Short mmCIF file of N, CA and C in Angstrom, two decimals:
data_model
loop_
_atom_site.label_atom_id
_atom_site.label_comp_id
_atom_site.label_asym_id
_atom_site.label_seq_id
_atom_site.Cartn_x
_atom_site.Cartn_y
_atom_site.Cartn_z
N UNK J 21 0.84 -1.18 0.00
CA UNK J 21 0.00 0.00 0.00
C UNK J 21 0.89 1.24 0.00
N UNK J 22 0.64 2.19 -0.77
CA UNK J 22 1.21 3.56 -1.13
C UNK J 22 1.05 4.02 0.31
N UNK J 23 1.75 4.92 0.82
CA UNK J 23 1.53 6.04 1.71
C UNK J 23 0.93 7.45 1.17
N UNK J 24 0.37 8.08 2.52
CA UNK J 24 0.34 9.88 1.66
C UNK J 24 1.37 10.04 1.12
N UNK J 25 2.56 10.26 1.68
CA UNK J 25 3.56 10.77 1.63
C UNK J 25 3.90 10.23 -0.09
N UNK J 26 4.02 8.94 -0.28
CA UNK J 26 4.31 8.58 -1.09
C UNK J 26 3.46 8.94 -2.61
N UNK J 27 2.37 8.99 -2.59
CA UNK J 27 1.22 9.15 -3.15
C UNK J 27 1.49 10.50 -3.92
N UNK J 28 1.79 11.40 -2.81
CA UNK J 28 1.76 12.98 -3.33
C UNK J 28 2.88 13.10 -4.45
N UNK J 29 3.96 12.82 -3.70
CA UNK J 29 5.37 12.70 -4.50
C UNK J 29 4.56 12.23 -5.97
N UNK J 30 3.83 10.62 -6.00
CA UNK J 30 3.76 10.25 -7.11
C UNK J 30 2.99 11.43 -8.56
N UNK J 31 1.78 12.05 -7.05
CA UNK J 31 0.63 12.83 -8.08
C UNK J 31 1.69 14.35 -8.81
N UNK J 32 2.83 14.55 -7.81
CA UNK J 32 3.59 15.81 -8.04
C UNK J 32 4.38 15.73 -9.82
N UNK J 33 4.65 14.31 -9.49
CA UNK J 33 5.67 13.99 -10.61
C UNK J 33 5.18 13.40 -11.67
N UNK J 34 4.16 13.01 -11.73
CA UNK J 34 3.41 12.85 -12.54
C UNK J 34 2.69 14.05 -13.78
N UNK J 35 2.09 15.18 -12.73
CA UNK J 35 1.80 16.18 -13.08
C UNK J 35 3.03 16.96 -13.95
N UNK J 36 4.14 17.12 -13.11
CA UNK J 36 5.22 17.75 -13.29
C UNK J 36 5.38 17.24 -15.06
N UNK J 37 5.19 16.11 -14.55
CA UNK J 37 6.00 15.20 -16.34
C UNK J 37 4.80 15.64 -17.47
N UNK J 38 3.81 15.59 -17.19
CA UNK J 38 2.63 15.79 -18.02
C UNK J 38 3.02 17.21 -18.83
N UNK J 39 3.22 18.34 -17.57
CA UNK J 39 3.28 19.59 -17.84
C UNK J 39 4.21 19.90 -19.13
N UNK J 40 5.58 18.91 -18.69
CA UNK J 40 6.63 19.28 -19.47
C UNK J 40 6.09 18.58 -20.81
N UNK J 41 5.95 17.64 -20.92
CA UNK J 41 5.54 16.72 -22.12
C UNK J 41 4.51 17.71 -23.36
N UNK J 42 3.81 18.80 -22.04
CA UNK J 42 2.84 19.41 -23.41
C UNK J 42 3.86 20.44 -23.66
N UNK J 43 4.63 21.24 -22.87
CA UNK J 43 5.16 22.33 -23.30
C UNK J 43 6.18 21.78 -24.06
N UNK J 44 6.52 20.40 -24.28
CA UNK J 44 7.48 19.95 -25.09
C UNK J 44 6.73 19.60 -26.59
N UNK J 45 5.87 19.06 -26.35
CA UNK J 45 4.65 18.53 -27.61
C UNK J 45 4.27 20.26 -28.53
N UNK J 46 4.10 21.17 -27.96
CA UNK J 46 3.72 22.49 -28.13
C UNK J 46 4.72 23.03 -29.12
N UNK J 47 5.88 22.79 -28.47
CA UNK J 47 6.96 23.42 -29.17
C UNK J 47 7.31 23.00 -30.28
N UNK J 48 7.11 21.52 -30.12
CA UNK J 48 7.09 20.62 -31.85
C UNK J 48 6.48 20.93 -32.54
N UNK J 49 5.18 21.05 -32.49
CA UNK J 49 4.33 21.46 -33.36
C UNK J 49 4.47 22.67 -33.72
N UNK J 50 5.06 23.82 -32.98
CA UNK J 50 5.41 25.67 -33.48
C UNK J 50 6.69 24.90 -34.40
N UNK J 51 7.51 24.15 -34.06
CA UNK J 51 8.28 24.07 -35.12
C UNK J 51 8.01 23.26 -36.22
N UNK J 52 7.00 22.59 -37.01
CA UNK J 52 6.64 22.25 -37.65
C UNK J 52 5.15 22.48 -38.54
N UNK J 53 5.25 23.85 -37.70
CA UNK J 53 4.32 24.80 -38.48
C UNK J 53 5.07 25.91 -38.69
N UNK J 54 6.32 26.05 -39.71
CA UNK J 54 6.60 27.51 -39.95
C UNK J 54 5.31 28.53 -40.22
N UNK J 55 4.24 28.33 -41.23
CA UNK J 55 3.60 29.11 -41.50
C UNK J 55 2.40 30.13 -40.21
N UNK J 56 2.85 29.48 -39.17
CA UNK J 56 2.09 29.85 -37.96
C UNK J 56 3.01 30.69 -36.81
N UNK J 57 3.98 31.04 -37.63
CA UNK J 57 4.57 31.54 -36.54
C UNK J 57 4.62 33.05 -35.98
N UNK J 58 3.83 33.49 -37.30
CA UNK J 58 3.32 35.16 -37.24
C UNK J 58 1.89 35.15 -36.14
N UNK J 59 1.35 34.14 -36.15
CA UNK J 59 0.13 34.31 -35.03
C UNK J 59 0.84 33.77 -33.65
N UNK J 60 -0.64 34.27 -33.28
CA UNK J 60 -0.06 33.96 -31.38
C UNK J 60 -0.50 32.52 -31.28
N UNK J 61 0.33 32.19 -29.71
CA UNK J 61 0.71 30.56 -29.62
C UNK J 61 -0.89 30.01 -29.20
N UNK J 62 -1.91 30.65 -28.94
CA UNK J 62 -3.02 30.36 -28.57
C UNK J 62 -3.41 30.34 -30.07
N UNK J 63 -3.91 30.89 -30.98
CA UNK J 63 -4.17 30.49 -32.60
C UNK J 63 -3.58 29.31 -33.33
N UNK J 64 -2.69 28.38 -32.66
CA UNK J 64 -1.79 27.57 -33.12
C UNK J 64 -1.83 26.63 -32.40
N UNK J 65 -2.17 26.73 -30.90
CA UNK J 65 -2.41 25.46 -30.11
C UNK J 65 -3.84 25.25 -29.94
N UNK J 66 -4.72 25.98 -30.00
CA UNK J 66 -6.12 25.45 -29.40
C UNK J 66 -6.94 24.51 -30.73
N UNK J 67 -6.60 24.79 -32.20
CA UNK J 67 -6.56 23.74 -32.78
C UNK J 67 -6.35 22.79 -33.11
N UNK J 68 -4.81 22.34 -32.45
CA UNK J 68 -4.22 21.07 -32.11
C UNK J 68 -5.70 20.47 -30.76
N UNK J 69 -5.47 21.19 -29.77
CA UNK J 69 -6.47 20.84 -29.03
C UNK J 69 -7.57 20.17 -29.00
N UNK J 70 -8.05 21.35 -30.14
CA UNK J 70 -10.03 20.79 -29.88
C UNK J 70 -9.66 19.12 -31.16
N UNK J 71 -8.47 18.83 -32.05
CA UNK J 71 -8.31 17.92 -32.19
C UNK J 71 -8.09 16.71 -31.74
N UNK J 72 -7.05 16.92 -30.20
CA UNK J 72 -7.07 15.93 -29.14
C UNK J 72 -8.77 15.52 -28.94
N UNK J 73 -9.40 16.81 -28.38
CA UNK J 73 -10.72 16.16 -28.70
C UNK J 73 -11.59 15.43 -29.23
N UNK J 74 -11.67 15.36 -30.53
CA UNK J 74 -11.98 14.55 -31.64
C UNK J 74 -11.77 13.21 -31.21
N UNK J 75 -9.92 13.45 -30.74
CA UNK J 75 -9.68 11.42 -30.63
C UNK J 75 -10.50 10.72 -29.70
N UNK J 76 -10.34 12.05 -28.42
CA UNK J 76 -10.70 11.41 -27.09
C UNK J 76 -12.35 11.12 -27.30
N UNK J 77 -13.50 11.90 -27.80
CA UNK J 77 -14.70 11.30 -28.41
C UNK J 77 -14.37 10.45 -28.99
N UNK J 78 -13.99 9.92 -30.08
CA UNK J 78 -14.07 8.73 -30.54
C UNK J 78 -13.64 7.38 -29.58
N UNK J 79 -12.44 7.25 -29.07
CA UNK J 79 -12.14 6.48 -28.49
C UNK J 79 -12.86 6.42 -27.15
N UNK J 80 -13.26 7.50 -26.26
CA UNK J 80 -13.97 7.07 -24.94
C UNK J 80 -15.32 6.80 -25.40
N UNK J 81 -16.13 7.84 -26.10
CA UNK J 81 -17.80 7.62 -26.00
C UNK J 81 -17.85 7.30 -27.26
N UNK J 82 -17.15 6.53 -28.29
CA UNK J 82 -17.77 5.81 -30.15
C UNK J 82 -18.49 7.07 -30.28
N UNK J 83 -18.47 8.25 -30.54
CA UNK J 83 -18.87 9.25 -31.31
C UNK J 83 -17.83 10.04 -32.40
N UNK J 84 -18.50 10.84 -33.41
CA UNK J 84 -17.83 11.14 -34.27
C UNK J 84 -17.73 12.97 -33.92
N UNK J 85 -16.70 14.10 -34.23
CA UNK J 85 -16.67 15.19 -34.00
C UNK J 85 -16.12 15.78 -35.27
N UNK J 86 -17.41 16.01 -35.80
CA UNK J 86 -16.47 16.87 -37.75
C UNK J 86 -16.69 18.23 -37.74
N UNK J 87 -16.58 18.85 -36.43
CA UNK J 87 -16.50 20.51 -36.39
C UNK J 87 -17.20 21.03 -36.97
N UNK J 88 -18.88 20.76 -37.29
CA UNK J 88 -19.89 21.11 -37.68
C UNK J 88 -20.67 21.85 -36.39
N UNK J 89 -21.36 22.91 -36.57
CA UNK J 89 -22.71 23.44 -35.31
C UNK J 89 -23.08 22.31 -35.14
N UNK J 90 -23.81 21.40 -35.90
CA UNK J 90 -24.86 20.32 -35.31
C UNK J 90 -23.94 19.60 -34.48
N UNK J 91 -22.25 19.47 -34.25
CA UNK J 91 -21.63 18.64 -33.22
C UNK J 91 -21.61 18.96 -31.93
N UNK J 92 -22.34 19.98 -31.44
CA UNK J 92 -22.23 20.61 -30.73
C UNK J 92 -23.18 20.07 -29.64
N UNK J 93 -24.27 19.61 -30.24
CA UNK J 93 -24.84 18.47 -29.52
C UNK J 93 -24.12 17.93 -29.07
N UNK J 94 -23.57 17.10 -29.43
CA UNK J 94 -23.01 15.60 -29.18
C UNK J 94 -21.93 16.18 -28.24
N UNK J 95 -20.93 17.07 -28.50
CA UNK J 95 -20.27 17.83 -27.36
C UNK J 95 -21.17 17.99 -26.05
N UNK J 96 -22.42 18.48 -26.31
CA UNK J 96 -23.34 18.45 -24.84
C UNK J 96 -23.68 17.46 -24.36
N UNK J 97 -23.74 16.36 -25.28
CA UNK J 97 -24.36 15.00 -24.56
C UNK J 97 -22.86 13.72 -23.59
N UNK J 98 -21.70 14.31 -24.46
CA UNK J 98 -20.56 13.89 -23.40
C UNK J 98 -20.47 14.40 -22.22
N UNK J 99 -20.58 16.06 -22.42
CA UNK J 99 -20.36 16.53 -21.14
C UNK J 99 -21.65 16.42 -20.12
N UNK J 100 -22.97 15.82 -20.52
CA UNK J 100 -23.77 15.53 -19.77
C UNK J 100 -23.27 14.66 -19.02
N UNK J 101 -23.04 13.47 -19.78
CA UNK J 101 -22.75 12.24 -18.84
C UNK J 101 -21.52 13.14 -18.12
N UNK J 102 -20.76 12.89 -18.34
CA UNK J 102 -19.48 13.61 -17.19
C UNK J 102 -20.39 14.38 -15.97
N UNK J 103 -21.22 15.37 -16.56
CA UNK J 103 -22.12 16.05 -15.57
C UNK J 103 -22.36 14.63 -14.59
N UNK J 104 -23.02 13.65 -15.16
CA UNK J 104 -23.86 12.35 -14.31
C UNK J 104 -22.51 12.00 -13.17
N UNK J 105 -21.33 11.77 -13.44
CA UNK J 105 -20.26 10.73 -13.11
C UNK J 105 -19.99 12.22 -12.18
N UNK J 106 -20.04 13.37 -12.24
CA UNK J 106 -19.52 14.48 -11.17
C UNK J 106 -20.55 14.68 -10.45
N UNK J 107 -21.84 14.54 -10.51
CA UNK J 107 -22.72 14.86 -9.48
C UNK J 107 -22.81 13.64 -8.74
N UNK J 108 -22.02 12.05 -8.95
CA UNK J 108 -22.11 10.81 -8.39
C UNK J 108 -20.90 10.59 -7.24
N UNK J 109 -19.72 11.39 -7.94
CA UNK J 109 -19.16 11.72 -6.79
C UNK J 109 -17.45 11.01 -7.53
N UNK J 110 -17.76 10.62 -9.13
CA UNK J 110 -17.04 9.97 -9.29
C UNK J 110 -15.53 10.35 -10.70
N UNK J 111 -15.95 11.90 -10.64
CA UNK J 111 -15.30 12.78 -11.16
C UNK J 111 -14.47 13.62 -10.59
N UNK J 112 -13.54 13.94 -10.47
CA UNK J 112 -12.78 14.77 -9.91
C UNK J 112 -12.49 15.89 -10.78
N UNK J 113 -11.58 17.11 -9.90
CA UNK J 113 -11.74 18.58 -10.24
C UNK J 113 -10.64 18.70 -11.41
N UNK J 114 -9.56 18.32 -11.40
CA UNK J 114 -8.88 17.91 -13.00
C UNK J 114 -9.04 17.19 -13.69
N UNK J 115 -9.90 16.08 -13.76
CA UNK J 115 -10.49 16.28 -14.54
C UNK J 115 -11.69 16.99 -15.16
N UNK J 116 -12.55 17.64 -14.34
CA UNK J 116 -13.18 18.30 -14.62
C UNK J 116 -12.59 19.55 -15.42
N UNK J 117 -11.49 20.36 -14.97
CA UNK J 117 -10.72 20.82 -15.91
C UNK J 117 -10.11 20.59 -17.19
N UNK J 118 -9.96 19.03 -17.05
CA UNK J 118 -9.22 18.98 -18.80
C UNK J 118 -10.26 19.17 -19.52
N UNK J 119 -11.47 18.08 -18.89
CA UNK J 119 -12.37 17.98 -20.47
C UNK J 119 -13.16 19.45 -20.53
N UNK J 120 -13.46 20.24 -19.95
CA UNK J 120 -13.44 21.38 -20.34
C UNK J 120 -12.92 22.35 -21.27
N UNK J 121 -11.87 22.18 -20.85
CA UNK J 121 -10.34 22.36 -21.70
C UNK J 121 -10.33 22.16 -22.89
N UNK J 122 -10.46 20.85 -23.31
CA UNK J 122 -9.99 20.15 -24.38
C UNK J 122 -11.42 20.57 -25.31
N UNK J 123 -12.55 19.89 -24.52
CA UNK J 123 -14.39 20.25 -25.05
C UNK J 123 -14.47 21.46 -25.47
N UNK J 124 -13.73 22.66 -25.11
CA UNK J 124 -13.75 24.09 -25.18
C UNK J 124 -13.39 24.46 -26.17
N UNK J 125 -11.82 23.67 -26.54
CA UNK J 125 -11.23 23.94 -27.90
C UNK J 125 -11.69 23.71 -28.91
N UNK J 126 -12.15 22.80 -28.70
CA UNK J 126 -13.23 21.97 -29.63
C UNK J 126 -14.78 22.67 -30.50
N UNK J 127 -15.41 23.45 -29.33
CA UNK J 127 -16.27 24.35 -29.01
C UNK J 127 -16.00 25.64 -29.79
N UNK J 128 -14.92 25.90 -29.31
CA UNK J 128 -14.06 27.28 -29.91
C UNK J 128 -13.99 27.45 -31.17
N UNK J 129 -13.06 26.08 -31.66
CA UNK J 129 -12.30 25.87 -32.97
C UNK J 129 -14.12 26.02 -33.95
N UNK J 130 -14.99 24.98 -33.76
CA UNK J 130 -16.32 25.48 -34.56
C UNK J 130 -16.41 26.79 -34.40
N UNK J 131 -16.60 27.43 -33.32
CA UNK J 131 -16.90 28.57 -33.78
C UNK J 131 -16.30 29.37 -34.77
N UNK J 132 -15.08 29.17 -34.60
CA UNK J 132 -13.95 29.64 -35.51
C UNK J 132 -14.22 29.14 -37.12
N UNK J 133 -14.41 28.31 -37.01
CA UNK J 133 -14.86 27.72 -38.54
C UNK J 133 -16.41 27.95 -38.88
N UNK J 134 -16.82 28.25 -38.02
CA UNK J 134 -18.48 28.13 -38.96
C UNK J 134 -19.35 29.88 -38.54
N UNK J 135 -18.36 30.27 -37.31
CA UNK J 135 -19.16 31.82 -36.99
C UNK J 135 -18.04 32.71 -37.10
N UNK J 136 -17.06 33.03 -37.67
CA UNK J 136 -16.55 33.85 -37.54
C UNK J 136 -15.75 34.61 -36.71
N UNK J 137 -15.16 33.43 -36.03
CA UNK J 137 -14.29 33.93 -34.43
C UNK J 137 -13.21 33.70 -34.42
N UNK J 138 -12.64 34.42 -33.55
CA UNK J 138 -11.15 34.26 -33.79
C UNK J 138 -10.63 33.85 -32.28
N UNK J 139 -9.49 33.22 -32.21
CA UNK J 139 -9.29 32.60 -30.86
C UNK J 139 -8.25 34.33 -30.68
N UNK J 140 -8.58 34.42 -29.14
CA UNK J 140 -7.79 35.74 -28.75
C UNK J 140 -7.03 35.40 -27.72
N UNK J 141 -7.29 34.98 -26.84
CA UNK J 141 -6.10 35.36 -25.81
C UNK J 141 -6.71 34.06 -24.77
N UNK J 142 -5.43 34.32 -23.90
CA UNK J 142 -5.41 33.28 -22.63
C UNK J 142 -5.27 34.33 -20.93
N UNK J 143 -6.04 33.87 -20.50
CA UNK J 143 -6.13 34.15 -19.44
C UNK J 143 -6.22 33.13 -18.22
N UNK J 144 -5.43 33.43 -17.05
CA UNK J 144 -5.50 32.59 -15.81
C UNK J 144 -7.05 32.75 -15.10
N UNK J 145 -7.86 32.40 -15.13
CA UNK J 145 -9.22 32.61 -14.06
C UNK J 145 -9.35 31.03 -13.44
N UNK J 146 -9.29 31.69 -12.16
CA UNK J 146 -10.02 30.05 -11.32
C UNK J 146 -11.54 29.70 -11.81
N UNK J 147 -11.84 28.29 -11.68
CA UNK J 147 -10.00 27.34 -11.47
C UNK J 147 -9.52 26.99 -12.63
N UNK J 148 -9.48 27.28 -13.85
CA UNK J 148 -9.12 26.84 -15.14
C UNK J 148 -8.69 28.16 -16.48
N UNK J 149 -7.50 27.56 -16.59
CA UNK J 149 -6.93 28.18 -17.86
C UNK J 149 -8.43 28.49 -19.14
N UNK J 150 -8.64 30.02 -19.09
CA UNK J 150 -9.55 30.14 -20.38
C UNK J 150 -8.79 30.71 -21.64
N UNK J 151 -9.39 30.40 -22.49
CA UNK J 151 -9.02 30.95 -23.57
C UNK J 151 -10.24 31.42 -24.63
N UNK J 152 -9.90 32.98 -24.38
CA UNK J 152 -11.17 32.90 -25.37
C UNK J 152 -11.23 33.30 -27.07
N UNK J 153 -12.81 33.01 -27.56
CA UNK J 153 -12.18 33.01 -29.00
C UNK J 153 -13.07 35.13 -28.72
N UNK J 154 -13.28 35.66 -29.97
CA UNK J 154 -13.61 36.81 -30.79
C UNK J 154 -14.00 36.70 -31.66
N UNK J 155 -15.66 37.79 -31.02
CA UNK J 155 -16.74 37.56 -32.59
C UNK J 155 -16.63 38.79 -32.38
N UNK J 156 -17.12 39.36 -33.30
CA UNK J 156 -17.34 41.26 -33.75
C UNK J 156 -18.44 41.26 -32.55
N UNK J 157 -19.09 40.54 -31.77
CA UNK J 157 -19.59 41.05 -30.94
C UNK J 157 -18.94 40.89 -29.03
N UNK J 158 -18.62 39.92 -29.17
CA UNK J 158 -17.79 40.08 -27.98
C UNK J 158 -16.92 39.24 -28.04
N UNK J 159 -16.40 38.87 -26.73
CA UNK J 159 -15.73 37.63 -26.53
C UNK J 159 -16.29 36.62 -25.58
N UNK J 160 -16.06 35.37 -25.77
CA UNK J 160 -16.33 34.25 -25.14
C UNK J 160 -15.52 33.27 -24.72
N UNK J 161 -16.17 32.22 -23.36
CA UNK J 161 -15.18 31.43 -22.73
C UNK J 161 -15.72 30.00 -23.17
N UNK J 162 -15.52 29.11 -24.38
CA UNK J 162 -16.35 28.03 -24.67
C UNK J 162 -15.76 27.01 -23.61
N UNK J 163 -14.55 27.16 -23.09
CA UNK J 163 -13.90 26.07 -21.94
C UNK J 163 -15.25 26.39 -20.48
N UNK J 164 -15.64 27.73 -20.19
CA UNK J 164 -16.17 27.92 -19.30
C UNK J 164 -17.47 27.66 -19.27
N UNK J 165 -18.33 27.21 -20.62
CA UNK J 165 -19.45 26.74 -21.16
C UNK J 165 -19.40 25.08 -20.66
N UNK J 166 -18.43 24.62 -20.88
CA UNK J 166 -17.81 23.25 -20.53
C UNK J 166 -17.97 23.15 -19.38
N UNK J 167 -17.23 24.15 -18.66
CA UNK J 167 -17.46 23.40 -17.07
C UNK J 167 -18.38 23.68 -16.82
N UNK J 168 -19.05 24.83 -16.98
CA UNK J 168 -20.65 24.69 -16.53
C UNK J 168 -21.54 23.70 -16.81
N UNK J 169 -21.56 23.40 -17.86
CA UNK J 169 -22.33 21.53 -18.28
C UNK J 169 -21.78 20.36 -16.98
N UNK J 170 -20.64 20.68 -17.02
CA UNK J 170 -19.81 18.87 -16.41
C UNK J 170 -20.61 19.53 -15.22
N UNK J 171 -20.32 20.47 -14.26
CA UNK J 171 -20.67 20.54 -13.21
C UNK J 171 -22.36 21.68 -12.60
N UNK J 172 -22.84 21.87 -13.72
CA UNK J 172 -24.38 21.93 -13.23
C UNK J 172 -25.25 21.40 -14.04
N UNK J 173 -25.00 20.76 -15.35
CA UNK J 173 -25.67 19.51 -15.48
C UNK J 173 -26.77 19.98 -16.48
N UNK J 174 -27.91 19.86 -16.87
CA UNK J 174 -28.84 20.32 -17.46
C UNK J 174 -29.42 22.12 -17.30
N UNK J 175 -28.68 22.53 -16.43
CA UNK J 175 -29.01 24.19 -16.02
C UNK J 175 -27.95 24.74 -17.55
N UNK J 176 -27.20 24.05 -18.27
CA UNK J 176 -26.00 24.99 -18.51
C UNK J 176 -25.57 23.92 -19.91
N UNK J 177 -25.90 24.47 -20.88
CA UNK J 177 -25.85 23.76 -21.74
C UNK J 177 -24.93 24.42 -22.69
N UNK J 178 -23.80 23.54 -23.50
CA UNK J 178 -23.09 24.45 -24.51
C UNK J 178 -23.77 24.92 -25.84
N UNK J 179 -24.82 23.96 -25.77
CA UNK J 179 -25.21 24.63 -27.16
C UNK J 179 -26.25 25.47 -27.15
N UNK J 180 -26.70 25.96 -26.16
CA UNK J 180 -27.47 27.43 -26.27
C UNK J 180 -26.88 28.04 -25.99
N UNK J 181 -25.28 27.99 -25.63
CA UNK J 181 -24.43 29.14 -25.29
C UNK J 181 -24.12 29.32 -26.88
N UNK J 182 -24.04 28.69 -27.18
CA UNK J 182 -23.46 28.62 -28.71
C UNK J 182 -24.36 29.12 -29.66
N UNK J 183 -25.75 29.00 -29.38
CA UNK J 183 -26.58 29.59 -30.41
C UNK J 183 -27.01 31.17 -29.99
N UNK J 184 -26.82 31.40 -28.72
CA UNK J 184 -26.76 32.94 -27.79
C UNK J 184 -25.55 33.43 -28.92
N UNK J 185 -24.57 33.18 -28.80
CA UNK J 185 -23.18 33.80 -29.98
C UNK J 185 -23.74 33.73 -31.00
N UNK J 186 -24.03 32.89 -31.36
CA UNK J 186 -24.60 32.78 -33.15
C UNK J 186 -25.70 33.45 -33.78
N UNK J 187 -26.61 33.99 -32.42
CA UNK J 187 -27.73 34.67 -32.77
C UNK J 187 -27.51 36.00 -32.84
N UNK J 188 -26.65 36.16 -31.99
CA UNK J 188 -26.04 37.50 -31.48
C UNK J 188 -25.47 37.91 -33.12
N UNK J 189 -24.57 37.13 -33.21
CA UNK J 189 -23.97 37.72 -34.80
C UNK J 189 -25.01 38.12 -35.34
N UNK J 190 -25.82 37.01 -36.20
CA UNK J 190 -26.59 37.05 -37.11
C UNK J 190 -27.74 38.10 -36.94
N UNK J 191 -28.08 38.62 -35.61
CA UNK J 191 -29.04 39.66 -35.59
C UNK J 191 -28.13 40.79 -35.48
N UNK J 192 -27.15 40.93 -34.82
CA UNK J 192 -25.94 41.77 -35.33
C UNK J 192 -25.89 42.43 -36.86
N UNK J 193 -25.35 41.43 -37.59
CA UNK J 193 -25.77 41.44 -39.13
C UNK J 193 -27.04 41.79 -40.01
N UNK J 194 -28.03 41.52 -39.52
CA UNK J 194 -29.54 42.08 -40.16
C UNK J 194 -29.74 43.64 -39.63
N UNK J 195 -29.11 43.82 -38.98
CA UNK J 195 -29.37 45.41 -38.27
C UNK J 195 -28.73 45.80 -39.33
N UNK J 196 -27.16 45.65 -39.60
CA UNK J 196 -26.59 46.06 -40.61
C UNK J 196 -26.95 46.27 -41.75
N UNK J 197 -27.36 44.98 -42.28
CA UNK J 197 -27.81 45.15 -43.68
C UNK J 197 -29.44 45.90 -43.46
N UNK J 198 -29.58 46.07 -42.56
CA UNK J 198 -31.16 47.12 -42.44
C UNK J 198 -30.63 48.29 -42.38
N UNK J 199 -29.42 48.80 -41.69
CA UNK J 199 -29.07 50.05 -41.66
C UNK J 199 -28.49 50.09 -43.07
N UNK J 200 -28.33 49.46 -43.52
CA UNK J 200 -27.81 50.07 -45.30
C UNK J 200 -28.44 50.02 -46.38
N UNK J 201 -29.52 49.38 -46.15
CA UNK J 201 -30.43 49.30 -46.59
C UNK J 201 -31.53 50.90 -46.51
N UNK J 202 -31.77 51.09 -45.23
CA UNK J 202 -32.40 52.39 -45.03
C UNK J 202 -31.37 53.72 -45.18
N UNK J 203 -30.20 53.67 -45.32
CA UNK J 203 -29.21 54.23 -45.80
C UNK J 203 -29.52 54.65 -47.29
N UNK J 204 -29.47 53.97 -47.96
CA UNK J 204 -29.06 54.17 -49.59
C UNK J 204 -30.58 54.07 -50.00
N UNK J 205 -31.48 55.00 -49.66
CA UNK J 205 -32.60 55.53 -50.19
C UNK J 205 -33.82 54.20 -50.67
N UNK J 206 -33.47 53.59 -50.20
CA UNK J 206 -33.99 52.09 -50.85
C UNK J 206 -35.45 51.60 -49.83
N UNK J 207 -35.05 51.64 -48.87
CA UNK J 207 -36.13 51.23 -47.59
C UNK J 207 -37.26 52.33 -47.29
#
C-alpha cells in the first residue's frame, strides 16, 4: 500500500511530467508549423487541441466530432454524462478541468470555422486556464461553457451558449444590412 507521503510525490511527478511533455509537444508542433509563426501561440495550439478532442470522443464515448454546429450536440451529450459521473461523486476537479479544456477547444475551434471567431487570448481565471475566441460582438469562454455543463448539469448547456453567440452575430448582421439598406434611399 502507497503512503500519503508517497502518493503525493507520485501525483507531483506525474503532473510535473505531463506539464513538461505538453510544453514539449507544443513546441514541436510551433516548429513544424513555420507558416504559424506570425500568429499567437493560442491560434496555433487550441486547434491542435479541440483535435485531441476529436480522438478522445471517438475512443472514450464511439462518437464522431467533424466541427460542424450540429456537433455541438453531441459535445453536450458527453459533457452531460461527465455532468452524471460528477454529481455521483465519481469525477474529480482535474479532470473536470481537462475535459473542459480540451471540449472548449473543440467548441471554440467550430466557432472559428463556422461563426466567424477568432481565438484571442489566454487568461488565468479560477479554477481553469480560459481561452477565449472573438466575434465582432464580444468575446467568449467556450472552456467555461464546458465546465458549466460537467458541473451543473442540465441548467447549462453548450449549445445554447453557442446559439446565444450565433444569434447575437446574425441579428448583429440584419441590423446592418437594415441600416444600409435604409441608408441608400432604398427602404
Amino acid at each position: 500500500m502507497i503512503g500519503n507521503g508517497t502518493l503525493w510525490v507520485t501525483i507531483t511527478v506525474t503532473v510535473l511530467s505531463a506539464a513538461f511533455a505538453l510544453v514539449h509537444l507544443l513546441s514541436l508542433l510551433e516548429k513544424r508549423r513555420p507558416a504559424n509563426q506570425d500568429k499567437p501561440k493560442v491560434e496555433v495550439g487550441m486547434p491542435f487541441y479541440a483535435e485531441l478532442a476529436v480522438q478522445k470522443a471517438k475512443s472514450e464515448n464511439k462518437v464522431h466530432l467533424d466541427f460542424t454546429v450540429q456537433s455541438i450536440d453531441v459535445v453536450d451529450e458527453i459533457l452531460m454524462s461527465a455532468h452524471r459521473e460528477y454529481a455521483a461523486g465519481k469525477l474529480h476537479d482535474g479532470k473536470v478541468r481537462a475535459m473542459a479544456f480540451f471540449y472548449g477547444a473543440y467548441v471554440g475551434e467550430v466557432a472559428c470555422r463556422t461563426a466567424g471567431a477568432n481565438w484571442n487570448k489566454e487568461t488565468w481565471s479560477r479554477p481553469m486556464l480560459e481561452v477565449a475566441i472573438q466575434t465582432e460582438q464580444g468575446q467568449y469562454m467556450p472552456a467555461g461553457w464546458c465546465r458549466n455543463r460537467i458541473v451543473n448539469g442540465a441548467d447549462a448547456s453548450v449549445s445554447v451558449e453557442f446559439g446565444r453567440m450565433t444569434r447575437r452575430r446574425s441579428g448583429e448582421s440584419a441590423r446592418r444590412q437594415e441600416n444600409a439598406r435604409s441608408n441608400d434611399g432604398w427602404a
